[in-house]
Amino acid sequence: MDSYDVLVIGGGPAGYVAAIRAAQLGFKVACVDAFERDGKASLGGTCLNVGCIPSKAMLDSSEKFEMIQTEAADHGIQVQGASVDVSKMLSRKTGVVDKLTGGIAFLFKKNKVQSFHGYGRLVRQDEAGWVVDAAGTEVVARHVIVATGSNPRELPIAPFGGNVVENSGALSFDAVPGKLGVIGAGVIGLELGSVWRRLGAEVTILEALPGFLMAADDAVSKEALKQFKKQGLDFHFGVNITAVQQDDSGVTVTYKEGEQEVNARFDKLIVSIGRVPNTAGLGAENVGLELDERGFVRVDSHYRTNLPGIYAIGDVIGGAMLAHKAEEEGVALAEMLAGQAGHVSYDAIPWVIYTSPEIAWAGLTEKAAKEKGLSVKTGQFPFSANGRALGHGDPRGFVKVVADASTDKILGVHMIGSGVSELIAEAVAIMEFGGSAEDLARTIHAHPTLSEVVKEAALAVDGRALHI
Ligand code: FAD
Ligand code: NAI
């Protein structure tokens, strides 16, 4: 039986990064991953195959189409007869995905990570370590890392299939749906709802909660709702979905909104109501691997499960279901296995929603900071007072800095606007160093750039923004 120092089950951002980092540190490593696209092995998990990457490719394509239709003329560019070729758009998206998933296979070879395609199943413990069935071959490993990720949560009354789709179906409609229903006004609902609205669909989003983007700062979610409504997304909050029936031509969703019962008819329905841990086929029961009441693998702060030598990271342990959080856990765990001090700064994880305008934040919202009993001061600065944003033709949104009133330490930074997915990195770096609003305000930012809005928001914490 082949033996490894580290065997990783799952080749998504958590697993493939853990495997590469462990190999860099001198371990003999293998990774077993079951993901298939069009019947072929495809490393990279949810993120690269049916998540982060294809959704951003479609967001970019659809944004360009909308820009040509609604903004080009303002720049003095006349375009007649712009139209969408959905199959070309999808094949471009697939090309991007192919390049990146193939890149992981290349990185595995480069780092001498042995790759198995198929399921990894925990079998038993013997004197050499944990025996795992890796795609039909038994191997043994001293350390096993479970990085099996997550799956879309199904609504029991609306099982996936036909015109009721989850993320991967919603990224591959072969034509623009006339009427698109979305259940869940979360990250996927907003991103994929935006894609198809820009391409011409009439999009209705049905959300159970009474509020919108509750995890974001109130000022950001208020502005976001205003902008998305203006674009034509039709939101219904506080709804209770009572029935979903599909036939050959579409889907009828019955829901209660207040006292009113509504029957809405859609061509396609995206159900995006969160994700659940994926432990099917893992063989947790064979070895007594402990899961929590929601099915996540239970771990301590060092990613140790209840079984010595078995660890878990990424979506399958819960917390923020984000690729960069999963990757950081992969690095931290590999370093801990090598006797180093791996560490993930959970307080400074950036969140980004790639809509237009984009939304990004890190750290505490103003409300959360106050609820923690902290005294806060805030500074806010709009993109409408920034030269570069006006040059771009997109002055929507603002940056808000939340700082501790007594120490000036930055507690959180919240952004909505064009390009904020990139601007948030500066805020995260300052927060990682325990920096203050003054540090940010005194840092030189190139002119003219959107990043000057971040500096001005930091200046505004002390009431000394210059350009407003
Ligand atoms: P996964 O990526 O789910 O990978 C797990 C892998 O393990 C899969 O390949 C799976 O097939 C395999 N596997 C499962 N069980 C077994 C087994 N027993 N044996 C072998 N293999 C197994 N996050 C961001 O940070 N930014 C984004 O922009 C973003 N966009 C997203 C868009 C969409 C539409 C979706 C659905 C998600 C998005 N995410 C985004 C979330 C991100 O994809 C996940 O947080 C990330 O993929 C989690 O990584 P992971 O490695 O833990 O799990
Ligand atoms: P989500 O947790 O972001 O949003 C789910 C929404 O569905 C919530 O608002 C919830 O209240 C609502 N909901 C739940 N049950 C409902 C019901 N029965 N009826 C109506 N509404 C209901 O989950 P989503 O959008 O599925 O995304 C899953 C995860 O994937 C995200 O939490 C995020 O971690 C990750 N992701 C990250 C992205 C990014 O970083 N840009 C992009 C897309 C996904």
XYZ file of C-alpha atoms and ligand atoms in Angstrom:
565
model
C 0.000 0.000 0.000
C 1.383 3.458 -0.914
C 1.962 5.694 2.046
C 1.958 9.474 2.341
C 2.762 12.011 5.026
C -0.332 14.028 4.101
C -3.422 12.902 2.201
C -5.900 15.629 1.298
C -9.501 14.706 0.517
C -10.970 17.430 -1.732
C -9.197 19.545 -4.340
C -10.981 22.888 -3.866
C -9.292 26.071 -2.560
C -8.874 24.557 0.918
C -7.550 21.194 -0.261
C -5.368 22.105 -3.217
C -3.679 24.955 -1.336
C -3.071 22.715 1.709
C -1.574 20.077 -0.603
C 0.761 22.539 -2.354
C 1.879 24.200 0.888
C 2.470 20.807 2.568
C 4.552 19.694 -0.442
C 6.559 22.944 -0.279
C 7.300 22.121 3.354
C 8.793 18.757 2.393
C 5.901 16.370 3.037
C 5.047 13.530 0.677
C 1.532 14.541 -0.370
C -1.443 13.144 -2.277
C -4.807 14.746 -3.020
C -7.966 12.873 -3.988
C -10.738 14.890 -5.611
C -14.013 13.734 -7.111
C -15.101 16.827 -9.052
C -16.052 16.268 -12.680
C -17.000 18.722 -15.379
C -18.467 17.287 -18.580
C -17.419 13.825 -17.391
C -13.780 14.815 -16.884
C -11.717 15.321 -13.715
C -11.417 19.019 -12.932
C -9.472 20.241 -9.920
C -10.315 23.466 -8.063
C -13.618 22.437 -6.455
C -16.694 24.632 -6.341
C -14.724 27.852 -6.605
C -12.952 27.252 -9.888
C -15.548 25.056 -11.582
C -18.982 26.364 -10.629
C -18.435 29.237 -8.186
C -16.108 32.205 -7.874
C -14.445 32.023 -11.274
C -17.278 31.282 -13.720
C -19.596 33.691 -11.879
C -17.036 36.490 -12.163
C -16.490 35.702 -15.858
C -20.242 36.015 -16.462
C -20.448 39.159 -14.302
C -17.687 40.751 -16.386
C -19.226 39.797 -19.738
C -22.689 40.967 -18.756
C -21.331 44.193 -17.261
C -19.585 45.003 -20.542
C -22.835 44.425 -22.420
C -24.731 46.723 -20.061
C -21.989 49.343 -20.237
C -22.198 49.388 -24.034
C -25.941 49.883 -23.856
C -26.227 52.390 -21.048
C -22.902 54.214 -20.647
C -21.003 54.155 -23.916
C -23.051 57.004 -25.391
C -22.106 59.243 -22.418
C -18.459 58.737 -23.388
C -19.277 59.761 -26.952
C -19.176 56.195 -28.235
C -22.070 55.274 -30.481
C -22.831 51.574 -30.722
C -25.789 50.303 -32.695
C -27.308 46.860 -32.598
C -25.370 45.368 -29.681
C -26.664 41.894 -28.976
C -25.769 38.924 -26.815
C -24.496 35.578 -28.057
C -25.119 33.477 -24.939
C -23.324 30.408 -26.236
C -20.181 32.459 -27.005
C -20.380 34.040 -23.543
C -20.660 30.584 -21.951
C -17.760 29.206 -23.969
C -15.564 32.146 -22.941
C -16.482 31.402 -19.316
C -15.607 27.726 -19.847
C -12.272 28.743 -21.370
C -11.388 30.751 -18.268
C -12.385 27.827 -16.031
C -10.388 25.335 -18.150
C -7.277 27.480 -17.922
C -7.443 27.760 -14.134
C -8.432 24.171 -13.351
C -5.682 22.947 -15.680
C -3.364 25.284 -13.785
C -4.002 23.378 -10.543
C -3.100 20.097 -12.265
C 0.133 21.781 -13.412
C 0.882 23.061 -9.889
C 0.330 19.566 -8.474
C 2.856 18.148 -10.934
C 5.319 20.962 -10.241
C 5.094 20.373 -6.478
C 5.020 16.573 -6.796
C 1.563 16.229 -5.290
C 0.146 12.830 -6.308
C -3.337 13.386 -7.713
C -6.154 10.807 -7.553
C -9.440 11.354 -9.336
C -12.463 9.927 -7.530
C -13.842 9.697 -4.031
C -11.707 9.619 -0.915
C -13.260 7.441 1.784
C -11.945 7.006 5.300
C -11.610 3.275 5.912
C -9.769 2.469 9.166
C -6.747 3.264 11.301
C -3.738 0.946 11.309
C -0.260 1.202 12.826
C 1.089 3.273 9.892
C -1.725 5.844 9.996
C -5.152 6.309 8.420
C -6.155 4.030 5.589
C -8.121 5.855 2.918
C -9.738 4.447 -0.178
C -8.453 6.981 -2.714
C -10.515 6.519 -5.862
C -10.512 2.748 -5.481
C -6.910 2.347 -4.270
C -6.137 1.929 -0.582
C -3.378 4.252 0.645
C -2.178 5.098 4.116
C -1.314 8.525 5.504
C -0.005 9.926 8.773
C -2.127 13.061 8.395
C -5.465 13.239 6.596
C -6.988 16.614 5.719
C -10.720 16.652 5.032
C -11.487 19.519 2.631
C -14.678 18.261 1.030
C -16.400 21.648 0.796
C -20.092 22.364 0.528
C -23.141 21.865 -1.679
C -26.081 24.163 -2.408
C -28.895 23.936 0.135
C -32.076 22.580 -1.389
C -35.529 23.898 -0.556
C -37.489 20.700 0.230
C -40.513 21.937 -1.723
C -38.343 22.857 -4.727
C -35.858 20.064 -5.431
C -33.175 20.933 -7.990
C -33.863 19.714 -11.511
C -35.444 20.955 -14.721
C -36.094 24.677 -14.469
C -35.229 24.835 -10.757
C -31.479 25.313 -10.557
C -28.596 25.902 -8.173
C -25.398 27.821 -8.906
C -24.041 25.560 -11.591
C -27.320 25.516 -13.546
C -27.652 29.279 -13.128
C -24.229 29.748 -14.691
C -25.155 27.816 -17.814
C -28.644 28.805 -19.042
C -28.421 28.362 -22.807
C -30.648 31.385 -23.420
C -31.583 34.451 -21.414
C -34.712 33.563 -19.429
C -37.581 35.989 -20.017
C -38.665 35.879 -16.379
C -36.197 34.690 -13.769
C -37.153 33.980 -10.168
C -34.500 33.871 -7.426
C -35.151 32.527 -3.933
C -32.697 34.126 -1.495
C -31.334 37.688 -1.680
C -27.862 36.591 -0.562
C -24.564 36.747 -2.397
C -25.427 34.268 -5.170
C -28.905 35.726 -5.679
C -27.470 39.228 -6.118
C -24.539 38.228 -8.341
C -26.334 35.779 -10.638
C -29.570 37.796 -10.570
C -27.472 40.745 -11.815
C -25.880 38.694 -14.604
C -29.189 37.648 -16.151
C -30.901 41.017 -15.557
C -28.096 42.743 -17.472
C -28.563 40.274 -20.322
C -32.277 41.051 -20.488
C -34.144 38.892 -17.956
C -36.881 40.309 -15.735
C -35.597 39.280 -12.305
C -37.670 38.832 -9.141
C -35.862 38.069 -5.875
C -37.814 36.482 -3.022
C -36.211 36.743 0.427
C -37.449 35.261 3.706
C -35.866 37.864 5.974
C -37.452 41.289 6.402
C -34.118 43.063 5.788
C -31.437 43.163 3.146
C -27.730 42.191 3.373
C -27.907 42.109 7.161
C -24.193 41.251 7.513
C -23.137 44.461 5.763
C -22.963 47.894 7.386
C -26.435 49.495 7.424
C -25.281 52.441 5.293
C -23.947 50.041 2.637
C -26.991 47.772 2.513
C -29.302 50.813 2.271
C -27.334 52.247 -0.653
C -27.061 48.817 -2.315
C -30.811 48.248 -2.167
C -31.422 51.704 -3.676
C -29.000 51.004 -6.549
C -30.233 47.460 -7.272
C -33.891 48.564 -7.290
C -32.985 51.368 -9.687
C -31.473 48.768 -12.019
C -34.777 46.915 -12.069
C -34.226 43.996 -9.674
C -37.648 43.377 -8.119
C -37.201 42.486 -4.424
C -39.797 41.002 -2.089
C -38.729 40.722 1.551
C -40.284 38.765 4.403
C -41.887 36.243 2.056
C -42.845 32.690 2.918
C -42.539 30.292 -0.012
C -45.359 27.769 0.304
C -45.296 25.870 -2.996
C -43.142 25.455 -6.082
C -44.543 23.606 -9.074
C -42.800 23.088 -12.344
C -43.975 21.987 -15.743
C -42.349 21.848 -19.156
C -42.490 25.573 -19.768
C -41.556 26.988 -16.376
C -42.112 27.222 -12.650
C -44.914 28.600 -10.513
C -43.898 29.839 -7.085
C -46.570 30.442 -4.485
C -45.602 32.687 -1.602
C -47.143 34.696 1.194
C -46.167 38.340 1.400
C -47.854 39.847 4.438
C -51.474 38.713 4.280
C -51.374 38.310 0.530
C -50.893 35.002 -1.270
C -49.078 35.449 -4.592
C -48.600 33.041 -7.519
C -45.602 34.066 -9.597
C -44.688 32.424 -12.888
C -41.041 32.166 -14.013
C -39.176 30.561 -16.919
C -36.340 29.588 -14.582
C -35.938 29.587 -10.819
C -32.591 29.897 -9.019
C -32.638 28.626 -5.435
C -29.747 30.263 -3.562
C -30.529 29.909 0.129
C -27.076 29.057 1.461
C -24.837 26.015 1.366
C -24.516 22.841 3.408
C -21.359 20.900 4.347
C -20.446 18.054 2.022
C -19.521 14.859 3.835
C -21.358 12.378 1.610
C -19.097 9.510 0.542
C -16.379 10.488 3.038
C -16.817 7.443 5.258
C -17.061 9.542 8.453
C -19.134 6.748 9.996
C -16.426 4.118 9.265
C -13.970 5.780 11.613
C -16.251 7.745 13.972
C -15.409 11.225 12.644
C -17.508 13.677 14.636
C -19.859 16.083 12.856
C -21.795 18.866 14.573
C -25.590 19.122 14.643
C -25.605 20.894 11.240
C -23.302 18.332 9.612
C -20.062 20.374 9.659
C -16.906 18.497 10.656
C -16.205 19.555 14.242
C -12.692 21.002 14.701
C -10.715 22.912 17.333
C -8.705 26.080 16.688
C -5.928 23.960 15.153
C -8.321 22.229 12.705
C -8.005 18.971 14.686
C -11.055 16.705 14.575
C -11.945 14.240 17.336
C -9.591 11.716 15.636
C -5.834 12.233 16.093
C -4.206 12.746 12.687
C -7.433 13.767 10.919
C -7.978 17.493 10.306
C -10.594 19.529 8.435
C -10.588 22.947 6.728
C -12.635 25.097 4.350
C -16.400 25.174 3.821
C -16.836 21.762 5.468
C -15.972 23.247 8.888
C -18.315 26.247 8.502
C -17.649 29.900 9.267
C -17.334 32.233 6.293
C -17.846 30.112 3.180
C -15.237 31.959 1.151
C -12.437 30.689 -1.050
C -9.768 32.921 0.506
C -10.754 31.802 4.018
C -10.485 28.177 2.842
C -7.075 28.832 1.258
C -5.687 30.530 4.365
C -6.807 27.579 6.476
C -4.986 25.261 4.040
C -1.753 27.211 4.447
C -2.111 27.533 8.229
C -2.784 23.819 8.718
C 0.109 22.681 6.492
C 2.416 24.972 8.463
C 1.105 23.666 11.801
C 1.761 20.086 10.616
C 5.347 21.174 9.911
C 5.670 22.516 13.458
C 5.265 26.144 12.432
C 2.797 28.692 13.817
C 0.071 28.726 11.171
C -2.465 31.461 11.738
C -5.644 32.824 10.136
C -6.848 36.341 11.033
C -10.572 35.683 11.147
C -11.237 39.304 12.207
C -9.854 40.670 8.959
C -11.448 38.468 6.316
C -12.582 40.566 3.365
C -16.089 40.046 1.976
C -16.775 41.112 -1.583
C -19.993 41.046 -3.584
C -19.212 41.503 -7.269
C -22.360 43.352 -8.287
C -22.404 46.796 -9.835
C -21.696 48.777 -7.755
C -19.439 46.324 -5.963
C -19.720 45.872 -2.209
C -16.762 45.079 0.046
C -16.039 45.097 3.718
C -13.715 43.828 6.414
C -14.031 43.938 10.170
C -16.879 45.226 12.301
C -19.866 47.215 11.106
C -20.688 50.360 13.072
C -23.653 48.562 14.649
C -21.652 45.443 15.593
C -18.904 47.568 17.144
C -21.474 49.446 19.262
C -23.144 46.178 20.266
C -19.735 45.042 21.544
C -19.755 48.074 23.829
C -17.032 49.915 21.897
C -17.235 53.648 21.426
C -16.774 54.394 17.754
C -16.210 57.270 15.405
C -16.809 56.979 11.688
C -15.739 58.736 8.514
C -17.473 58.478 5.166
C -16.499 59.855 1.766
C -18.414 59.586 -1.532
C -17.010 58.536 -4.909
C -18.972 61.469 -6.384
C -16.248 63.812 -5.029
C -13.404 61.797 -6.598
C -11.846 62.795 -9.913
C -11.097 59.273 -11.120
C -14.628 58.040 -10.382
C -16.055 60.974 -12.340
C -13.639 60.232 -15.180
C -14.806 56.638 -15.219
C -18.384 57.846 -15.271
C -19.317 55.926 -12.138
C -19.644 58.182 -9.071
C -21.951 55.830 -7.120
C -21.267 54.803 -3.531
C -18.814 55.634 -0.760
C -16.197 54.338 1.650
C -16.889 54.289 5.388
C -14.230 53.799 8.042
C -15.216 52.682 11.547
C -12.559 53.430 14.182
C -12.291 53.108 17.933
C -13.088 56.529 19.438
C -10.380 56.339 22.072
C -7.505 54.552 20.305
C -8.302 55.467 16.664
C -7.659 51.800 15.734
C -9.571 50.783 12.621
C -12.353 48.354 13.531
C -13.943 47.989 10.107
C -13.976 49.409 6.594
C -17.097 49.297 4.410
C -17.317 50.148 0.742
C -19.793 50.313 -2.073
C -18.739 51.524 -5.493
C -16.839 50.723 -8.625
C -13.619 48.766 -8.052
C -14.016 48.307 -4.302
C -13.189 44.586 -4.651
C -9.607 45.769 -5.156
C -9.680 48.732 -2.737
C -10.606 46.542 0.240
C -7.138 44.915 0.208
C -5.564 48.100 1.556
C -8.021 48.205 4.453
C -7.306 44.558 5.266
C -3.551 45.166 5.239
C -3.877 48.156 7.594
C -6.138 46.132 9.902
C -3.679 43.199 9.904
C -1.056 45.600 11.249
C -3.471 46.960 13.869
C -3.366 50.341 12.100
C -5.325 53.476 12.930
C -7.470 55.826 10.866
C -4.579 58.282 11.182
C -2.180 55.729 9.617
C -4.509 55.338 6.664
C -5.125 59.072 6.384
C -1.381 59.842 6.319
C -0.524 57.199 3.729
C 0.153 58.739 0.324
C -2.358 57.581 -2.297
C -1.688 58.153 -5.985
C -3.713 60.843 -7.708
C -6.061 60.485 -9.463
C -7.175 57.073 -8.171
C -10.265 55.609 -6.590
C -8.082 54.764 -3.592
C -8.080 58.448 -2.623
C -11.647 57.875 -1.427
C -10.281 55.429 1.175
C -7.805 58.044 2.395
C -10.498 60.741 2.488
C -12.837 58.458 4.482
C -10.013 57.941 6.994
C -9.480 61.719 7.161
C -13.241 62.121 7.661
C -13.010 60.077 10.877
C -11.533 63.229 12.425
C -13.678 65.600 10.408
C -10.839 66.680 8.121
C -11.695 65.292 4.687
C -10.196 67.704 2.171
C -12.269 67.440 -0.957
C -15.809 67.807 0.368
P -14.964 23.186 -2.455
O -14.501 24.247 -3.354
O -16.417 22.863 -2.441
O -14.113 21.889 -2.848
C -14.353 20.640 -2.281
C -13.911 19.578 -3.277
O -13.946 18.317 -2.623
C -14.808 19.446 -4.495
O -14.023 19.323 -5.648
C -15.566 18.147 -4.240
O -15.955 17.481 -5.435
C -14.535 17.357 -3.502
N -15.046 16.271 -2.665
C -16.102 16.278 -1.822
N -16.188 15.099 -1.175
C -15.174 14.334 -1.641
C -14.725 13.032 -1.340
N -15.305 12.266 -0.414
N -13.655 12.571 -2.020
C -13.012 13.314 -2.956
N -13.396 14.571 -3.249
C -14.450 15.071 -2.594
N -15.975 32.550 -2.538
C -15.170 33.635 -2.631
O -14.290 33.816 -1.788
N -15.304 34.539 -3.644
C -16.257 34.399 -4.594
O -16.355 35.228 -5.502
C -17.120 33.282 -4.526
N -18.073 33.098 -5.461
C -18.867 31.997 -5.392
C -19.865 31.858 -6.348
C -20.706 30.771 -6.315
C -21.767 30.633 -7.363
C -20.535 29.788 -5.295
C -21.417 28.574 -5.257
C -19.566 29.924 -4.334
C -18.721 31.044 -4.366
N -17.732 31.247 -3.404
C -16.942 32.356 -3.463
C -17.518 30.294 -2.300
C -16.338 29.357 -2.618
O -16.590 28.696 -3.835
C -16.157 28.353 -1.490
O -16.046 29.022 -0.252
C -14.900 27.537 -1.728
O -14.982 26.834 -2.945
C -14.689 26.542 -0.574
O -13.538 25.797 -0.822
P -13.396 24.307 -0.259
O -12.097 23.825 -0.776
O -13.654 24.281 1.181
O -14.575 23.471 -0.939
P -26.348 33.393 1.435
O -26.231 32.838 2.791
O -25.466 34.482 0.996
O -27.833 33.918 1.207
C -28.955 33.087 1.339
C -30.191 33.957 1.463
O -31.330 33.119 1.331
C -30.296 34.644 2.828
O -30.579 36.011 2.644
C -31.432 33.892 3.509
O -32.162 34.697 4.413
C -32.282 33.497 2.306
N -33.158 32.354 2.556
C -32.880 31.227 3.253
N -33.959 30.389 3.229
C -34.918 31.003 2.488
C -36.224 30.642 2.085
N -36.773 29.485 2.443
N -36.944 31.510 1.336
C -36.389 32.703 0.951
N -35.149 33.097 1.310
C -34.418 32.249 2.060
O -26.250 32.115 0.470
P -26.024 31.982 -1.086
O -26.375 33.226 -1.807
O -26.696 30.710 -1.455
O -24.478 31.771 -1.191
C -23.839 30.725 -0.467
C -22.484 31.128 -0.024
O -21.586 31.090 -1.115
C -22.377 32.543 0.511
O -22.762 32.635 1.852
C -20.936 32.829 0.347
O -20.255 32.319 1.443
C -20.577 32.059 -0.908
N -20.526 32.971 -2.037
C -19.614 33.992 -2.007
C -19.543 34.893 -3.027
C -18.583 36.008 -2.929
O -17.707 35.961 -2.077
N -18.687 37.029 -3.769
C -20.392 34.785 -4.214
C -21.343 33.707 -4.124
C -21.363 32.833 -3.081
